[in-house]
Short mmCIF file of C-alpha atoms in Angstrom, two decimals:
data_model
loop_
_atom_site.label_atom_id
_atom_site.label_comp_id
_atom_site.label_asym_id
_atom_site.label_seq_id
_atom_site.Cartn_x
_atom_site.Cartn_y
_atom_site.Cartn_z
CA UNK A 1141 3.43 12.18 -22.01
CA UNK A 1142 4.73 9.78 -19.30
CA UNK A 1143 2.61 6.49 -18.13
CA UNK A 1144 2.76 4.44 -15.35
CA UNK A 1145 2.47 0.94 -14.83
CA UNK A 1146 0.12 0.24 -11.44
CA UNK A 1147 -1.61 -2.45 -9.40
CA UNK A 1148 -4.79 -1.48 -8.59
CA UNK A 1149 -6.63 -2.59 -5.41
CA UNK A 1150 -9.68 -1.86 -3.34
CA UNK A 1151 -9.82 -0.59 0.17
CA UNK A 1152 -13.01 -0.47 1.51
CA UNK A 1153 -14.51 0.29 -1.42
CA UNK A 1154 -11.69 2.80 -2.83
CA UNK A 1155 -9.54 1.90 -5.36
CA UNK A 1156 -5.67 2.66 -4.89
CA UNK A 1157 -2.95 2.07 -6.76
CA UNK A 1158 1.13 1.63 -6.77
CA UNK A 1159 3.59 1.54 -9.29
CA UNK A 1160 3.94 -2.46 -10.58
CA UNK A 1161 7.58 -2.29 -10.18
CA UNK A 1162 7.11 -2.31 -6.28
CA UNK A 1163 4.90 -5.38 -6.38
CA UNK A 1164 7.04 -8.41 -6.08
CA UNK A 1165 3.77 -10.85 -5.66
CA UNK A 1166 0.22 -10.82 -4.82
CA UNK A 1167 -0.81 -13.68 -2.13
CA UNK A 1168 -3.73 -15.06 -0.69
CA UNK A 1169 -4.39 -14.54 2.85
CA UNK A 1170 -1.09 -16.09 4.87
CA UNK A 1171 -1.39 -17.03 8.96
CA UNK A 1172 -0.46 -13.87 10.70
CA UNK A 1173 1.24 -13.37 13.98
CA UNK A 1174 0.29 -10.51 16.07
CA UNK A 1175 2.86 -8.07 17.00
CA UNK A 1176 2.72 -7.23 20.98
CA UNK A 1177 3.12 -3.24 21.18
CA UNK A 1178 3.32 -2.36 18.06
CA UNK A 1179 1.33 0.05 15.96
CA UNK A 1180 -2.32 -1.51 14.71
CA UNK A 1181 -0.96 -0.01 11.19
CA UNK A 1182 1.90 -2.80 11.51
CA UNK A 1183 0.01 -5.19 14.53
CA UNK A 1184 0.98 -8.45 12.59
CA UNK A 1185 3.70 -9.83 10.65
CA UNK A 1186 3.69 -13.12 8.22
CA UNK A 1187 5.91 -15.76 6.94
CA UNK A 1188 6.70 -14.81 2.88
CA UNK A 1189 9.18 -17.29 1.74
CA UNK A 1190 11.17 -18.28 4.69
CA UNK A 1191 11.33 -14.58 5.76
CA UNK A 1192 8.85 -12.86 8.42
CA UNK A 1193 8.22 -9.46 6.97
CA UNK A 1194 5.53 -6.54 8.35
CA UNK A 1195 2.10 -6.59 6.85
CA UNK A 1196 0.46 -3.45 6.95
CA UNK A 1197 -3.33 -2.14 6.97
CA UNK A 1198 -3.13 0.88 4.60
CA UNK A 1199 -7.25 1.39 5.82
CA UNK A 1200 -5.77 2.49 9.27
CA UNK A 1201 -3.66 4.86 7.78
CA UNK A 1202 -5.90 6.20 5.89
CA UNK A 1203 -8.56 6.31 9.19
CA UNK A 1204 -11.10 3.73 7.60
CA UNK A 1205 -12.25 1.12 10.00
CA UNK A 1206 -10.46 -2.30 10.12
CA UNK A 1207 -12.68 -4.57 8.52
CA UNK A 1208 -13.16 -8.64 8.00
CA UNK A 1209 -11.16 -10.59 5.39
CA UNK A 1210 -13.15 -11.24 2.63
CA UNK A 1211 -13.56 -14.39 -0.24
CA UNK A 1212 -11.12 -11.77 -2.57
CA UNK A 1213 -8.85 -10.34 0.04
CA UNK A 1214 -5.00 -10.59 -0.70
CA UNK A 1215 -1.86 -9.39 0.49
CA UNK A 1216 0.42 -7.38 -1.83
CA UNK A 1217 4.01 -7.77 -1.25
CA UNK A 1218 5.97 -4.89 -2.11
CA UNK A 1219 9.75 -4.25 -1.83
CA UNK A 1220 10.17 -0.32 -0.88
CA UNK A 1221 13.22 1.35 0.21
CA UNK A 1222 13.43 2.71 3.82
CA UNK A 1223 16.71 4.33 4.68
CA UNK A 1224 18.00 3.45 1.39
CA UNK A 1225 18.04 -0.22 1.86
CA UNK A 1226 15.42 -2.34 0.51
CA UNK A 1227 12.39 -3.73 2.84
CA UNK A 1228 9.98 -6.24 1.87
CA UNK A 1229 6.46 -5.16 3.05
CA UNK A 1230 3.02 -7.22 2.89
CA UNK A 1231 -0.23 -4.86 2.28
CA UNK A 1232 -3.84 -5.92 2.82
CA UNK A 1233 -6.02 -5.48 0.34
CA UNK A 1234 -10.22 -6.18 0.10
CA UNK A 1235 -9.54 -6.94 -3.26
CA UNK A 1236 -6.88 -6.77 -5.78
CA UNK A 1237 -7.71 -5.90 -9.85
CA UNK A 1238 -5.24 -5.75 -12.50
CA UNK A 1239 -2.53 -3.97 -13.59
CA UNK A 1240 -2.88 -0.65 -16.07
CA UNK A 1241 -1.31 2.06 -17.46
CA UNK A 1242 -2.11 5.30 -15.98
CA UNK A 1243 -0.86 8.84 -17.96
CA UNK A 1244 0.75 11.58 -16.27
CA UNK A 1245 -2.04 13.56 -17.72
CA UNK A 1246 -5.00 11.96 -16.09
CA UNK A 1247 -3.48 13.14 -12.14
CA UNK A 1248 -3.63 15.59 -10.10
CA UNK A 1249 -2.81 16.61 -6.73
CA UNK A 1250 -4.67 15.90 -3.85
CA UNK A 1251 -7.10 18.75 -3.20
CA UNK A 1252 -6.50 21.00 0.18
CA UNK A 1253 -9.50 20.65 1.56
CA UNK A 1254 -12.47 18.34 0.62
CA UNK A 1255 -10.48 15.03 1.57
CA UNK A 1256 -11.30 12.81 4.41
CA UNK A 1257 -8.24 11.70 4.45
CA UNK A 1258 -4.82 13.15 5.24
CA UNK A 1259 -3.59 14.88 1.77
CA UNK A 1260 0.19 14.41 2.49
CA UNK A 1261 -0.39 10.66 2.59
CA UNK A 1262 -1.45 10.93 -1.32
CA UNK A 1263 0.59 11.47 -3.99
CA UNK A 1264 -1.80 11.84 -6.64
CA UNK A 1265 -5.25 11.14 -8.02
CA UNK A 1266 -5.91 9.69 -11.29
CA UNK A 1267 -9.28 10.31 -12.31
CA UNK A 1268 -10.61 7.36 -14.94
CA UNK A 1269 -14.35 6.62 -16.11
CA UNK A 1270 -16.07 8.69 -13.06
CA UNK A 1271 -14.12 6.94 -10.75
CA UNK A 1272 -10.98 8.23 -8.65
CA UNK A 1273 -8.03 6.04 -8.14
CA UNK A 1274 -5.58 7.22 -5.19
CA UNK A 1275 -1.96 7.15 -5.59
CA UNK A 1276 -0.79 6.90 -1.79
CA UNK A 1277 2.51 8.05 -0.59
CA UNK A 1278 4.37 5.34 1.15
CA UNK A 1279 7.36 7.25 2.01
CA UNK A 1280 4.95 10.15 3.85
CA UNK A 1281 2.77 7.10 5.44
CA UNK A 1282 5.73 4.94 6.67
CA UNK A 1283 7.56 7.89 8.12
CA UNK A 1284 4.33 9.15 9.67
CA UNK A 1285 3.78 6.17 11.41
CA UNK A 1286 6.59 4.88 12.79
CA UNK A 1287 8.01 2.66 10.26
CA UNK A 1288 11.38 2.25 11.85
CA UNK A 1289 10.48 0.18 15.04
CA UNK A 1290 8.01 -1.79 12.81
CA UNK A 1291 9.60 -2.48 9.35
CA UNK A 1292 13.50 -3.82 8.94
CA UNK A 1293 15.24 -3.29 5.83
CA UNK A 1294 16.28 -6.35 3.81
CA UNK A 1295 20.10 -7.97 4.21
CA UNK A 1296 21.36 -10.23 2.02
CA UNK A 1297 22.00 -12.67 5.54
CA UNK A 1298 18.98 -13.19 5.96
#
């Protein structure tokens, strides 16, 4: 039986989750700098550590209604391949929780119908003490909305 390490994090009242090896750091709310013509789903970018990466509203994605930052929001920086280079990526969360172990065993695929939200965009859901944690796809979201005129991969120039 394989396990996974993950962050879990709250969306609007939804827990989600991605593998811990993505994260690279978990921030408090940064200034952000609005994006002119870009997709709401990347409409801002901020300054992590000298370098201005994307930071992305997985809600709009996932068709939930933007909301306002909270006491506990965050932003999850991730590093995630696009085109087979590396990108650092900042994610909004309400709230971020810990890190667990979640079994092979306890997911499942997203059912067909049922879902309110698109069921290519998940990966998998782990179900744990009544509740359901959602695994999204980030490849299948990124592609879907037009990651390549929002998100640049990492360079070692920069």
């Amino acid at each position: 039986m394989s396990t996974i390490q993950a962050l879990t994090f709250d969306l609007q009242g939804e827990t989600f989750a991605l593998e811990a090896g993505l994260v690279r750091e978990v921030l408090d709310l940064l200034p952000e700098t609005a994006v002119p013509g870009a997709p709401s789903f990347v409409g801002a970018v901020i300054n992590f550590r000298g370098r201005v990466i994307p930071l992305v509203d997985l809600r709009l994605a996932f068709d939930m209604a933007p909301s306002a930052t909270g006491i506990d929001s965050r932003i999850v920086v991730i590093e995630h391949p696009l085109d087979g280079e590396p990108a650092l990526i900042g994610l909004r969360a309400d709230k971020v929780h810990e890190v667990t172990d979640i079994a092979a065993d306890d997911t499942e695929d997203a059912p067909r119908v049922g879902l309110r939200w698109r069921t290519d965009f998940i990966r998998r859901l782990v179900r744990r003490d009544g509740d359901v944690i959602v695994l999204p796809d980030l490849d299948q979201i990124f592609t879907s909305r037009g990651r390549t005129a929002s998100v640049t991969p990492l360079s070692p120039n920069r």
